[in-house]
Structures are given as C-alpha cells and as structure tokens.
C-alpha cells in the first residue's frame, strides 16, 4: 500500500497556480478541490476511506477494482422540466471519478456502505507472517 494517496493528488501549488490563475482570479478563494472529497485513515488492520457524494443514490455509484487500482465513480442525471421558466439553474448532470492505489489490501474482503451521502469503504490489509524469525544459511 503506497500510503493510500489518490492518483492525481497534487500538492504542487506553484505549477497549478499559473494554470488556474484566470479561474481563481474571477471565482474567489483560489483553492481547487478534487471532484469529491475523501478522508482516509489507518485503523491498524484496515484502511477506511470515506467519500462525500451528496445528491447521489447508491445506484449512481460504481466501484471497480482492476489490478491494484480501485476506482470510485459516480454519475447522475437531472430531469429538466421544460414547462418551468428557470431564473437560475445550477444543478447539472454530473460524473466524477477518482482512483486509489490499493496494493497491500485483501481485495476479496473490501466492504462498502453508503449512508447520508457518504460512501464508506473498509479495506483490510493483507496479513503477512512478519512475526516469525527465519534463519538464513550462509553458503
């Protein structure tokens, strides 16, 4: 497990500052956020990942494990009412996806739940026989 750092996680503000200058100048805080926010912590025998997915239903979320990469994807569509005369319409169709390195995880024991807009994944670590000492013969 490589520290459960999401792929594409970029702490390098110097290079993103120039790329996001126009957006930040006109839109406020200057802080860019990923598609959806996650918290990941180590509980000793497992990692726990919680992802905020407000406005999504359980059926909108797809979890895919390919090799040692776990992808969390969510998409939704909004029904448009052509009869209404909108003054402001900010709710849109949305599709989000993030991938995480899950090497060192017991892939067949990953469990997932979704409640109140929060996806929770519990990912047990692979147990190694590190406790037993082994003699190495010198040839």
CSV table of C-alpha atoms in Angstrom, one decimal:
chain,number,residue,atom,x,y,z
A,1,UNK,CA,0.0,0.0,0.0
A,2,UNK,CA,1.5,3.3,-1.0
A,3,UNK,CA,0.1,5.3,1.8
A,4,UNK,CA,-3.5,5.4,0.3
A,5,UNK,CA,-2.6,8.5,-1.7
A,6,UNK,CA,-5.1,9.1,-4.5
A,7,UNK,CA,-3.8,9.1,-8.0
A,8,UNK,CA,-3.6,12.6,-9.4
A,9,UNK,CA,-3.3,14.1,-5.9
A,10,UNK,CA,-1.2,17.2,-6.5
A,11,UNK,CA,0.2,19.3,-3.7
A,12,UNK,CA,2.4,21.3,-6.0
A,13,UNK,CA,0.7,24.7,-5.8
A,14,UNK,CA,3.5,26.5,-7.8
A,15,UNK,CA,2.6,24.8,-11.1
A,16,UNK,CA,-1.1,24.8,-10.6
A,17,UNK,CA,-1.2,28.5,-9.7
A,18,UNK,CA,-0.4,29.6,-13.3
A,19,UNK,CA,-2.9,27.0,-14.8
A,20,UNK,CA,-5.7,28.1,-12.5
A,21,UNK,CA,-4.9,31.9,-12.5
A,22,UNK,CA,-7.9,33.1,-14.5
A,23,UNK,CA,-10.4,30.8,-12.7
A,24,UNK,CA,-9.1,31.8,-9.3
A,25,UNK,CA,-9.0,35.5,-10.1
A,26,UNK,CA,-12.6,35.6,-11.1
A,27,UNK,CA,-14.1,32.9,-8.9
A,28,UNK,CA,-12.8,33.6,-5.4
A,29,UNK,CA,-10.8,31.5,-3.0
A,30,UNK,CA,-8.0,30.2,-5.2
A,31,UNK,CA,-8.3,26.7,-3.7
A,32,UNK,CA,-9.0,23.9,-6.2
A,33,UNK,CA,-10.7,20.8,-4.9
A,34,UNK,CA,-11.0,17.3,-6.4
A,35,UNK,CA,-14.2,16.0,-7.9
A,36,UNK,CA,-15.3,14.7,-4.5
A,37,UNK,CA,-13.7,14.9,-1.1
A,38,UNK,CA,-12.3,11.8,0.7
A,39,UNK,CA,-10.9,11.0,4.2
A,40,UNK,CA,-8.6,8.0,4.5
A,41,UNK,CA,-7.3,6.7,7.8
A,42,UNK,CA,-5.4,3.6,9.1
A,43,UNK,CA,-7.2,1.5,11.7
A,44,UNK,CA,-4.2,-0.9,12.1
A,45,UNK,CA,-5.6,-3.9,10.4
A,46,UNK,CA,-7.5,-2.0,7.7
A,47,UNK,CA,-7.7,1.3,5.9
A,48,UNK,CA,-11.0,3.2,5.8
A,49,UNK,CA,-12.0,5.5,3.0
A,50,UNK,CA,-15.0,7.8,3.3
A,51,UNK,CA,-16.1,9.8,0.3
A,52,UNK,CA,-18.6,12.6,0.2
A,53,UNK,CA,-21.1,12.1,-2.6
A,54,UNK,CA,-24.1,14.3,-1.7
A,55,UNK,CA,-27.0,14.1,-4.0
A,56,UNK,CA,-26.1,10.7,-5.3
A,57,UNK,CA,-28.0,7.5,-4.8
A,58,UNK,CA,-26.4,4.1,-4.1
A,59,UNK,CA,-27.3,3.1,-7.7
A,60,UNK,CA,-25.4,6.0,-9.1
A,61,UNK,CA,-22.1,4.8,-7.6
A,62,UNK,CA,-19.7,2.3,-9.3
A,63,UNK,CA,-16.7,0.7,-7.6
A,64,UNK,CA,-14.2,-1.0,-9.8
A,65,UNK,CA,-11.1,-2.9,-8.8
A,66,UNK,CA,-8.6,-3.5,-11.6
A,67,UNK,CA,-5.2,-4.8,-10.6
A,68,UNK,CA,-4.2,-2.8,-7.6
A,69,UNK,CA,-6.2,0.3,-8.6
A,70,UNK,CA,-9.6,1.0,-7.0
A,71,UNK,CA,-11.8,3.4,-8.9
A,72,UNK,CA,-14.7,5.2,-7.3
A,73,UNK,CA,-17.1,6.7,-9.9
A,74,UNK,CA,-20.4,8.4,-9.5
A,75,UNK,CA,-22.8,9.9,-12.1
A,76,UNK,CA,-26.2,11.3,-12.1
A,77,UNK,CA,-28.6,13.0,-14.5
A,78,UNK,CA,-31.2,15.6,-13.6
A,79,UNK,CA,-34.6,15.7,-15.1
A,80,UNK,CA,-35.3,19.0,-16.8
A,81,UNK,CA,-38.8,20.4,-16.7
A,82,UNK,CA,-39.3,22.3,-19.9
A,83,UNK,CA,-42.5,23.9,-18.6
A,84,UNK,CA,-40.7,25.8,-15.8
A,85,UNK,CA,-39.2,29.2,-16.5
A,86,UNK,CA,-35.9,29.0,-14.6
A,87,UNK,CA,-34.4,32.1,-13.2
A,88,UNK,CA,-31.3,30.2,-12.0
A,89,UNK,CA,-30.4,26.6,-12.8
A,90,UNK,CA,-27.2,25.4,-11.1
A,91,UNK,CA,-27.9,21.7,-10.6
A,92,UNK,CA,-26.4,19.8,-13.5
A,93,UNK,CA,-25.7,16.3,-14.7
A,94,UNK,CA,-22.5,15.2,-13.0
A,95,UNK,CA,-19.9,12.4,-13.4
A,96,UNK,CA,-17.0,12.1,-11.0
A,97,UNK,CA,-14.2,9.6,-10.8
A,98,UNK,CA,-11.1,9.1,-8.6
A,99,UNK,CA,-8.7,6.2,-8.5
A,100,UNK,CA,-6.6,4.9,-5.5
A,101,UNK,CA,-3.6,2.6,-5.1
A,102,UNK,CA,-4.8,-0.4,-3.1
A,103,UNK,CA,-1.7,-2.5,-3.1
A,104,UNK,CA,-1.3,-4.5,0.1
A,105,UNK,CA,-5.1,-4.8,0.5
A,106,UNK,CA,-7.1,-8.0,0.8
A,107,UNK,CA,-9.2,-7.3,-2.3
A,108,UNK,CA,-11.7,-10.0,-1.7
A,109,UNK,CA,-12.5,-8.6,1.8
A,110,UNK,CA,-13.3,-5.0,0.9
A,111,UNK,CA,-16.7,-3.9,2.1
A,112,UNK,CA,-18.7,-0.9,1.2
A,113,UNK,CA,-21.7,1.0,2.6
A,114,UNK,CA,-23.5,4.2,1.6
A,115,UNK,CA,-25.5,6.3,4.0
A,116,UNK,CA,-26.4,10.0,4.1
A,117,UNK,CA,-24.4,10.9,1.0
A,118,UNK,CA,-21.2,9.3,2.4
A,119,UNK,CA,-19.6,6.2,0.8
A,120,UNK,CA,-17.5,4.2,3.3
A,121,UNK,CA,-15.1,1.5,2.2
A,122,UNK,CA,-13.3,-0.7,4.7
A,123,UNK,CA,-10.2,-2.3,3.2
A,124,UNK,CA,-8.5,-5.0,5.3
A,125,UNK,CA,-4.7,-5.1,4.9
A,126,UNK,CA,-3.0,-8.3,3.8
A,127,UNK,CA,-1.7,-10.1,6.8
A,128,UNK,CA,2.0,-11.1,6.5
A,129,UNK,CA,3.9,-13.6,8.5
A,130,UNK,CA,6.4,-10.9,9.7
A,131,UNK,CA,6.3,-12.1,13.3
A,132,UNK,CA,8.3,-15.4,12.7
A,133,UNK,CA,12.1,-15.2,12.6
A,134,UNK,CA,13.8,-17.1,9.8
A,135,UNK,CA,17.4,-18.3,9.8
A,136,UNK,CA,19.4,-17.6,6.6
A,137,UNK,CA,22.2,-20.0,5.8
A,138,UNK,CA,25.5,-18.6,4.6
A,139,UNK,CA,26.9,-20.5,1.7
